[in-house]
mmCIF file of C-alpha atoms and ligand atoms in Angstrom:
data_model
loop_
_atom_site.group_PDB
_atom_site.id
_atom_site.type_symbol
_atom_site.label_atom_id
_atom_site.label_comp_id
_atom_site.label_asym_id
_atom_site.label_seq_id
_atom_site.Cartn_x
_atom_site.Cartn_y
_atom_site.Cartn_z
ATOM 1 C CA UNK A 125 -20.596 -6.090 16.140
ATOM 2 C CA UNK A 126 -17.181 -5.044 17.379
ATOM 3 C CA UNK A 127 -16.535 -2.261 19.538
ATOM 4 C CA UNK A 128 -13.743 -1.029 17.596
ATOM 5 C CA UNK A 129 -13.471 -0.904 13.983
ATOM 6 C CA UNK A 130 -9.964 -0.793 12.031
ATOM 7 C CA UNK A 131 -10.673 0.605 8.732
ATOM 8 C CA UNK A 132 -8.589 1.214 5.849
ATOM 9 C CA UNK A 133 -9.003 4.532 4.222
ATOM 10 C CA UNK A 134 -7.606 4.003 1.083
ATOM 11 C CA UNK A 135 -4.961 5.418 -1.022
ATOM 12 C CA UNK A 136 -6.263 8.994 -1.088
ATOM 13 C CA UNK A 137 -9.532 9.757 -3.067
ATOM 14 C CA UNK A 138 -12.629 9.884 -1.263
ATOM 15 C CA UNK A 139 -14.099 7.225 -3.447
ATOM 16 C CA UNK A 140 -11.649 4.615 -2.808
ATOM 17 C CA UNK A 141 -12.699 3.685 0.402
ATOM 18 C CA UNK A 142 -14.747 0.514 0.455
ATOM 19 C CA UNK A 143 -18.462 0.557 0.980
ATOM 20 C CA UNK A 144 -18.132 -1.204 4.064
ATOM 21 C CA UNK A 145 -15.576 1.282 5.398
ATOM 22 C CA UNK A 146 -18.023 4.204 4.339
ATOM 23 C CA UNK A 147 -20.658 2.694 6.205
ATOM 24 C CA UNK A 148 -18.441 2.013 9.533
ATOM 25 C CA UNK A 149 -17.352 5.767 9.285
ATOM 26 C CA UNK A 150 -20.884 6.927 8.736
ATOM 27 C CA UNK A 151 -21.843 5.197 12.032
ATOM 28 C CA UNK A 152 -18.970 5.982 14.206
ATOM 29 C CA UNK A 153 -19.393 8.045 17.502
ATOM 30 C CA UNK A 154 -15.459 8.471 17.701
ATOM 31 C CA UNK A 155 -13.256 8.073 14.866
ATOM 32 C CA UNK A 156 -9.058 8.173 15.404
ATOM 33 C CA UNK A 157 -7.717 8.854 12.147
ATOM 34 C CA UNK A 158 -3.904 8.701 10.693
ATOM 35 C CA UNK A 159 -3.584 12.719 10.615
ATOM 36 C CA UNK A 160 -0.348 12.541 8.448
ATOM 37 C CA UNK A 161 -1.922 10.659 5.526
ATOM 38 C CA UNK A 162 -5.792 9.932 5.482
ATOM 39 C CA UNK A 163 -7.608 12.378 3.176
ATOM 40 C CA UNK A 164 -9.295 14.713 5.767
ATOM 41 C CA UNK A 165 -12.450 14.787 3.287
ATOM 42 C CA UNK A 166 -13.198 11.396 4.388
ATOM 43 C CA UNK A 167 -14.410 12.926 8.067
ATOM 44 C CA UNK A 168 -17.001 14.658 6.173
ATOM 45 C CA UNK A 169 -18.923 11.153 6.101
ATOM 46 C CA UNK A 170 -19.068 11.089 9.833
ATOM 47 C CA UNK A 171 -22.124 12.132 11.444
ATOM 48 C CA UNK A 172 -22.664 15.553 13.011
ATOM 49 C CA UNK A 173 -22.097 14.365 16.655
ATOM 50 C CA UNK A 174 -18.881 12.110 15.955
ATOM 51 C CA UNK A 175 -15.506 13.290 17.484
ATOM 52 C CA UNK A 176 -12.668 13.124 15.588
ATOM 53 C CA UNK A 177 -8.829 12.724 16.969
ATOM 54 C CA UNK A 178 -6.116 13.128 14.904
ATOM 55 C CA UNK A 179 -3.371 10.125 15.948
ATOM 56 C CA UNK A 180 -0.414 12.113 14.579
ATOM 57 C CA UNK A 181 -0.500 14.088 18.003
ATOM 58 C CA UNK A 182 -1.081 10.840 20.117
ATOM 59 C CA UNK A 183 0.920 8.094 21.432
ATOM 60 C CA UNK A 184 -0.145 4.471 21.507
ATOM 61 C CA UNK A 185 -1.369 4.809 25.094
ATOM 62 C CA UNK A 186 -3.295 8.018 24.519
ATOM 63 C CA UNK A 187 -4.932 6.221 21.453
ATOM 64 C CA UNK A 188 -5.939 3.112 23.556
ATOM 65 C CA UNK A 189 -7.214 5.245 26.349
ATOM 66 C CA UNK A 190 -9.297 7.135 24.119
ATOM 67 C CA UNK A 191 -10.482 3.722 22.556
ATOM 68 C CA UNK A 192 -11.350 2.440 25.949
ATOM 69 C CA UNK A 193 -13.027 5.620 27.382
ATOM 70 C CA UNK A 194 -15.427 5.790 23.998
ATOM 71 C CA UNK A 195 -16.120 2.038 24.359
ATOM 72 C CA UNK A 196 -16.953 2.178 27.982
ATOM 73 C CA UNK A 197 -19.675 4.830 27.059
ATOM 74 C CA UNK A 198 -21.021 2.483 24.569
ATOM 75 C CA UNK A 199 -19.840 4.667 21.748
ATOM 76 C CA UNK A 200 -18.537 2.791 18.374
ATOM 77 C CA UNK A 201 -15.175 3.345 17.309
ATOM 78 C CA UNK A 202 -13.285 3.736 13.975
ATOM 79 C CA UNK A 203 -9.504 3.599 13.748
ATOM 80 C CA UNK A 204 -9.122 4.835 10.309
ATOM 81 C CA UNK A 205 -5.465 4.123 8.816
ATOM 82 C CA UNK A 206 -4.414 5.015 5.496
ATOM 83 C CA UNK A 207 -4.234 2.262 2.478
ATOM 84 C CA UNK A 208 -4.544 -1.210 3.822
ATOM 85 C CA UNK A 209 -4.356 -1.347 7.565
ATOM 86 C CA UNK A 210 -2.225 -4.209 7.291
ATOM 87 C CA UNK A 211 0.717 -2.690 5.835
ATOM 88 C CA UNK A 212 2.985 -0.282 8.134
ATOM 89 C CA UNK A 213 -0.145 0.602 10.060
ATOM 90 C CA UNK A 214 1.397 -0.052 13.432
ATOM 91 C CA UNK A 215 -2.152 -1.870 14.316
ATOM 92 C CA UNK A 216 -0.633 -4.994 15.886
ATOM 93 C CA UNK A 217 0.457 -3.165 18.909
ATOM 94 C CA UNK A 218 -3.321 -1.861 18.962
ATOM 95 C CA UNK A 219 -4.866 -5.225 18.474
ATOM 96 C CA UNK A 220 -3.060 -6.895 21.416
ATOM 97 C CA UNK A 221 -3.680 -3.875 23.917
ATOM 98 C CA UNK A 222 -7.537 -4.268 23.066
ATOM 99 C CA UNK A 223 -7.274 -8.147 23.449
ATOM 100 C CA UNK A 224 -5.810 -7.249 26.985
ATOM 101 C CA UNK A 225 -8.444 -5.052 27.921
ATOM 102 C CA UNK A 226 -11.151 -7.389 26.370
ATOM 103 C CA UNK A 227 -12.163 -4.798 23.816
ATOM 104 C CA UNK A 228 -13.530 -6.618 20.538
ATOM 105 C CA UNK A 229 -12.154 -5.379 17.274
ATOM 106 C CA UNK A 230 -12.338 -6.019 13.206
ATOM 107 C CA UNK A 231 -10.686 -4.934 10.188
ATOM 108 C CA UNK A 232 -11.867 -3.610 6.941
ATOM 109 C CA UNK A 233 -9.411 -3.524 4.524
ATOM 110 C CA UNK A 234 -8.586 -1.054 2.236
ATOM 111 C CA UNK A 235 -6.952 -0.304 -1.215
ATOM 112 C CA UNK A 236 -3.277 0.069 -0.203
ATOM 113 C CA UNK A 237 -1.125 2.864 -1.700
ATOM 114 C CA UNK A 238 1.072 0.406 -4.206
ATOM 115 C CA UNK A 239 -2.338 -0.988 -5.753
ATOM 116 C CA UNK A 240 -3.497 2.928 -6.341
ATOM 117 C CA UNK A 241 0.330 3.577 -7.649
ATOM 118 C CA UNK A 242 -0.038 0.692 -9.976
ATOM 119 C CA UNK A 243 -3.256 1.927 -11.381
ATOM 120 C CA UNK A 244 -2.070 5.494 -11.969
ATOM 121 C CA UNK A 245 1.066 4.049 -13.791
ATOM 122 C CA UNK A 246 -1.295 1.718 -15.712
ATOM 123 C CA UNK A 247 0.760 -1.358 -15.273
ATOM 124 C CA UNK A 248 0.510 -4.531 -14.216
ATOM 125 C CA UNK A 249 3.103 -5.855 -11.397
ATOM 126 C CA UNK A 250 2.902 -9.320 -12.182
ATOM 127 C CA UNK A 251 4.143 -9.958 -16.202
ATOM 128 C CA UNK A 252 4.839 -13.262 -17.361
ATOM 129 C CA UNK A 253 8.368 -13.828 -17.874
ATOM 130 C CA UNK A 254 9.076 -10.565 -16.440
ATOM 131 C CA UNK A 255 8.372 -10.763 -12.601
ATOM 132 C CA UNK A 256 5.753 -13.235 -10.817
ATOM 133 C CA UNK A 257 6.489 -11.600 -7.235
ATOM 134 C CA UNK A 258 5.902 -8.249 -5.791
ATOM 135 C CA UNK A 259 8.395 -7.453 -2.974
ATOM 136 C CA UNK A 260 6.648 -4.674 -0.688
ATOM 137 C CA UNK A 261 9.446 -3.148 1.576
ATOM 138 C CA UNK A 262 11.140 -0.246 2.970
ATOM 139 C CA UNK A 263 14.639 0.724 2.893
ATOM 140 C CA UNK A 264 16.204 1.190 6.461
ATOM 141 C CA UNK A 265 15.645 4.469 7.970
ATOM 142 C CA UNK A 266 14.946 5.448 11.730
ATOM 143 C CA UNK A 267 12.770 2.121 11.734
ATOM 144 C CA UNK A 268 15.251 -1.084 11.168
ATOM 145 C CA UNK A 269 14.685 -3.878 8.595
ATOM 146 C CA UNK A 270 15.694 -7.525 9.838
ATOM 147 C CA UNK A 271 19.496 -7.872 8.022
ATOM 148 C CA UNK A 272 17.807 -11.085 6.002
ATOM 149 C CA UNK A 273 15.910 -8.408 4.149
ATOM 150 C CA UNK A 274 18.165 -5.959 3.397
ATOM 151 C CA UNK A 275 17.782 -4.415 -0.061
ATOM 152 C CA UNK A 276 20.920 -6.390 -1.192
ATOM 153 C CA UNK A 277 19.435 -9.621 -0.180
ATOM 154 C CA UNK A 278 15.874 -8.742 -1.574
ATOM 155 C CA UNK A 279 17.511 -7.567 -4.773
ATOM 156 C CA UNK A 280 18.838 -11.130 -5.471
ATOM 157 C CA UNK A 281 15.235 -11.894 -6.822
ATOM 158 C CA UNK A 282 15.126 -9.373 -9.775
ATOM 159 C CA UNK A 283 11.192 -8.972 -8.794
ATOM 160 C CA UNK A 284 9.092 -6.365 -8.858
ATOM 161 C CA UNK A 285 9.953 -4.357 -5.847
ATOM 162 C CA UNK A 286 7.523 -1.445 -4.124
ATOM 163 C CA UNK A 287 9.217 0.841 -1.746
ATOM 164 C CA UNK A 288 7.006 2.137 1.326
ATOM 165 C CA UNK A 289 8.383 5.050 3.439
ATOM 166 C CA UNK A 290 11.934 5.243 1.579
ATOM 167 C CA UNK A 291 11.802 8.404 -0.591
ATOM 168 C CA UNK A 292 14.197 10.319 1.354
ATOM 169 C CA UNK A 293 16.509 7.353 0.797
ATOM 170 C CA UNK A 294 16.808 7.113 -2.929
ATOM 171 C CA UNK A 295 20.504 7.856 -3.197
ATOM 172 C CA UNK A 296 21.469 4.898 -1.496
ATOM 173 C CA UNK A 297 18.669 2.303 -2.577
ATOM 174 C CA UNK A 298 19.844 3.148 -5.963
ATOM 175 C CA UNK A 299 23.335 2.060 -5.550
ATOM 176 C CA UNK A 300 22.311 -1.142 -3.625
ATOM 177 C CA UNK A 301 20.222 -1.952 -6.325
ATOM 178 C CA UNK A 302 22.778 -1.478 -9.023
ATOM 179 C CA UNK A 303 25.350 -3.154 -6.651
ATOM 180 C CA UNK A 304 23.083 -6.478 -6.340
ATOM 181 C CA UNK A 305 23.650 -7.053 -10.398
ATOM 182 C CA UNK A 306 19.694 -8.105 -10.784
ATOM 183 C CA UNK A 307 19.034 -4.642 -11.402
ATOM 184 C CA UNK A 308 20.814 -2.108 -13.783
ATOM 185 C CA UNK A 309 20.655 1.723 -14.133
ATOM 186 C CA UNK A 310 18.596 0.994 -16.971
ATOM 187 C CA UNK A 311 15.956 -0.955 -15.004
ATOM 188 C CA UNK A 312 12.489 0.855 -15.389
ATOM 189 C CA UNK A 313 11.618 2.765 -11.887
ATOM 190 C CA UNK A 314 8.587 4.966 -11.008
ATOM 191 C CA UNK A 315 8.105 7.513 -8.173
ATOM 192 C CA UNK A 316 4.417 7.655 -7.459
ATOM 193 C CA UNK A 317 3.517 10.836 -4.714
ATOM 194 C CA UNK A 318 -0.026 11.401 -3.459
ATOM 195 C CA UNK A 319 -1.550 8.630 -5.437
ATOM 196 C CA UNK A 320 -5.027 9.501 -6.497
ATOM 197 C CA UNK A 321 -4.961 12.960 -4.450
ATOM 198 C CA UNK A 322 -5.479 16.028 -6.229
ATOM 199 C CA UNK A 323 -1.753 16.601 -5.487
ATOM 200 C CA UNK A 324 -0.388 13.321 -7.069
ATOM 201 C CA UNK A 325 2.608 13.434 -9.105
ATOM 202 C CA UNK A 326 3.990 10.493 -11.094
ATOM 203 C CA UNK A 327 7.556 10.564 -12.408
ATOM 204 C CA UNK A 328 8.925 7.638 -14.796
ATOM 205 C CA UNK A 329 12.630 6.685 -15.469
ATOM 206 C CA UNK A 330 15.034 4.368 -14.438
ATOM 207 C CA UNK A 331 17.098 3.053 -11.367
ATOM 208 C CA UNK A 332 19.708 5.105 -12.559
ATOM 209 C CA UNK A 333 17.658 8.431 -12.719
ATOM 210 C CA UNK A 334 15.886 8.011 -9.479
ATOM 211 C CA UNK A 335 17.910 10.303 -6.966
ATOM 212 C CA UNK A 336 17.576 13.051 -10.074
ATOM 213 C CA UNK A 337 13.818 12.226 -10.285
ATOM 214 C CA UNK A 338 13.188 12.604 -6.422
ATOM 215 C CA UNK A 339 15.694 15.848 -6.172
ATOM 216 C CA UNK A 340 13.899 17.606 -9.275
ATOM 217 C CA UNK A 341 10.291 16.951 -8.094
ATOM 218 C CA UNK A 342 10.982 17.767 -4.600
ATOM 219 C CA UNK A 343 9.065 14.995 -3.601
ATOM 220 C CA UNK A 344 10.046 14.313 0.378
ATOM 221 C CA UNK A 345 7.335 11.907 1.713
ATOM 222 C CA UNK A 346 4.255 10.183 0.961
ATOM 223 C CA UNK A 347 5.457 8.603 -2.098
ATOM 224 C CA UNK A 348 6.557 4.860 -3.334
ATOM 225 C CA UNK A 349 9.095 4.043 -5.534
ATOM 226 C CA UNK A 350 8.587 1.080 -7.687
ATOM 227 C CA UNK A 351 11.337 -0.818 -9.396
ATOM 228 C CA UNK A 352 11.238 -3.360 -12.153
ATOM 229 C CA UNK A 353 11.094 -4.366 -15.395
ATOM 230 C CA UNK A 354 7.520 -4.676 -15.343
ATOM 231 C CA UNK A 355 7.245 -1.086 -16.004
ATOM 232 C CA UNK A 356 9.364 -1.907 -19.059
ATOM 233 C CA UNK A 357 7.912 -2.840 -22.709
ATOM 234 C CA UNK A 358 8.650 -6.439 -22.890
ATOM 235 C CA UNK A 359 6.767 -9.744 -21.311
ATOM 236 C CA UNK A 360 5.158 -12.929 -22.773
ATOM 237 C CA UNK A 361 1.466 -13.072 -23.279
ATOM 238 C CA UNK A 362 -0.593 -14.949 -20.349
ATOM 239 C CA UNK A 363 -1.126 -18.672 -20.729
ATOM 240 C CA UNK A 364 -4.766 -18.589 -19.373
ATOM 241 C CA UNK A 365 -5.879 -16.354 -22.393
ATOM 242 C CA UNK A 366 -3.700 -18.281 -24.788
ATOM 243 C CA UNK A 367 -5.978 -19.636 -27.708
ATOM 244 C CA UNK A 368 -4.589 -23.262 -26.855
ATOM 245 C CA UNK A 369 -4.648 -23.365 -22.935
ATOM 246 C CA UNK A 370 -7.635 -25.374 -21.734
ATOM 247 C CA UNK A 371 -8.906 -24.543 -18.448
ATOM 248 C CA UNK A 372 -12.119 -25.658 -16.532
ATOM 249 C CA UNK A 373 -14.060 -22.986 -18.135
ATOM 250 C CA UNK A 374 -12.781 -23.147 -21.767
ATOM 251 C CA UNK A 375 -11.659 -25.659 -24.319
ATOM 252 C CA UNK A 376 -8.231 -24.580 -25.965
ATOM 253 C CA UNK A 377 -7.402 -25.155 -29.411
ATOM 254 C CA UNK A 378 -3.745 -26.772 -29.994
ATOM 255 C CA UNK A 379 -2.001 -25.200 -32.824
ATOM 256 C CA UNK A 380 -0.366 -27.445 -35.259
ATOM 257 C CA UNK A 381 3.063 -28.200 -34.124
ATOM 258 C CA UNK A 382 2.848 -27.690 -30.585
ATOM 259 C CA UNK A 383 2.911 -24.928 -28.021
ATOM 260 C CA UNK A 384 1.795 -21.230 -28.749
ATOM 261 C CA UNK A 385 5.083 -19.017 -28.065
ATOM 262 C CA UNK A 386 3.334 -15.369 -28.230
ATOM 263 C CA UNK A 387 5.583 -13.079 -27.303
ATOM 264 C CA UNK A 388 4.830 -9.138 -26.932
ATOM 265 C CA UNK A 389 6.786 -6.092 -26.958
ATOM 266 C CA UNK A 390 10.091 -5.493 -28.527
HETATM 267 N N1 LIG B 102 -1.323 1.120 5.106
HETATM 268 C C1 LIG B 102 -0.623 2.256 3.964
HETATM 269 C C2 LIG B 102 1.015 2.361 4.103
HETATM 270 C C3 LIG B 102 1.179 3.579 5.278
HETATM 271 S S1 LIG B 102 2.857 3.538 5.339
HETATM 272 C C4 LIG B 102 -0.857 1.557 2.404
HETATM 273 O O1 LIG B 102 -1.321 0.308 2.669
HETATM 274 O O2 LIG B 102 -0.896 2.316 1.602
HETATM 275 C C5 LIG B 102 3.048 5.235 4.738
HETATM 276 C C6 LIG B 102 3.772 5.257 3.497
HETATM 277 O O3 LIG B 102 2.654 4.540 2.542
HETATM 278 C C7 LIG B 102 3.693 6.562 2.889
HETATM 279 O O4 LIG B 102 5.661 6.929 3.303
HETATM 280 C C8 LIG B 102 4.017 6.282 1.706
HETATM 281 O O5 LIG B 102 5.559 5.449 1.111
HETATM 282 C C9 LIG B 102 3.041 5.353 1.022
HETATM 283 N N2 LIG B 102 1.968 5.751 0.551
HETATM 284 C C10 LIG B 102 0.533 6.389 1.483
HETATM 285 N N3 LIG B 102 -0.241 6.650 0.884
HETATM 286 C C11 LIG B 102 0.056 7.132 -0.223
HETATM 287 C C12 LIG B 102 -0.294 7.628 -1.392
HETATM 288 N N4 LIG B 102 -1.659 7.982 -1.782
HETATM 289 N N5 LIG B 102 0.709 7.729 -2.725
HETATM 290 C C13 LIG B 102 1.932 7.259 -2.691
HETATM 291 N N6 LIG B 102 2.473 6.756 -1.279
HETATM 292 C C14 LIG B 102 1.655 6.521 -0.490
#
C-alpha cells in the first residue's frame, strides 16, 4: 500500500467517485483536498479522526510538508483532486517531490468533468463521419499554452473540442474558432456549469452565441465549453453494429449489391 493516494473525486456528485476512491477516503488519516472544486460532501466519508486540509490556501511546499509530516507519523494520506487527477490537476510536481523524498504514491482515476458534461448533454463525443477525435484543451489565460497548441492550430482539425478553464475567454475563443474556417458561427456549442452538482446549468447554442450564453447566464467559472458537430443532428450509423459488419463475435449478413450506407439525422 502506498503512503500517499492521489484520488480523482469525480465531477461533483458524491456518488460519482469510484469504489476505490471511496474506500481510500474512508481509510485516510489525512485528506488534502482541492477546496475550490471538490464537493465538500465527499469529506463526510472520512472517519471522525481524519484531519482535512483545503489546498486552495496552500502552496506546493506546504502541501508536500503536510504529506511528509503525516507519512512520518505512519498516517495514510489522500490527496483529493477534482475529476480525474491527470487533467489540469498539477499532480506531476507533487509526484516528483514525493519521489525525491522517497515517499510512495499511487493514483486512483476519477470521472473527469468532460465525461460528466457529455453525459449531462446526452451526447457521444465521437460520432462516425462527424468527429473521431476529442481535443481537450484550454484557452490561453494566466497559464500559457504552447504555440503549437494555439486554438487556431488545433481548430484545423474541426474535431470535437472541450475547453477547460476557459469560460472567461469565450469572446476571443469564438473569434479564433470562426477565423479558423473549420467551425462556423452555426457550429453547435454548449456550456456546462458544475456538471452533476445541484447547481448544474446546461446551455446549448452555437459558436456564434457562446458569448451571449456566458453573459446572460452569469457563468464565470467551473464550466466547460464544448464545441463541434457531434452536438448536432447529423451522423453515420456505426460500422460495429451494422447488420453487414462481421466481427470476432458476430457474423454479418451482406446485403445484395454491396455496402450498407446507413445514415441518421437530416
Ligand atoms: N481534473 C479535472 C479538471 C480540473 S481543472 C477534471 O478532470 O475534470 C478545473 C476546471 O475543470 C474548471 O475550471 C472547469 O473548466 C472544469 N470542471 C471541473 N469540474 C467541473 C464540473 N463539474 N462541471 C463543469 N466543469 C468542470
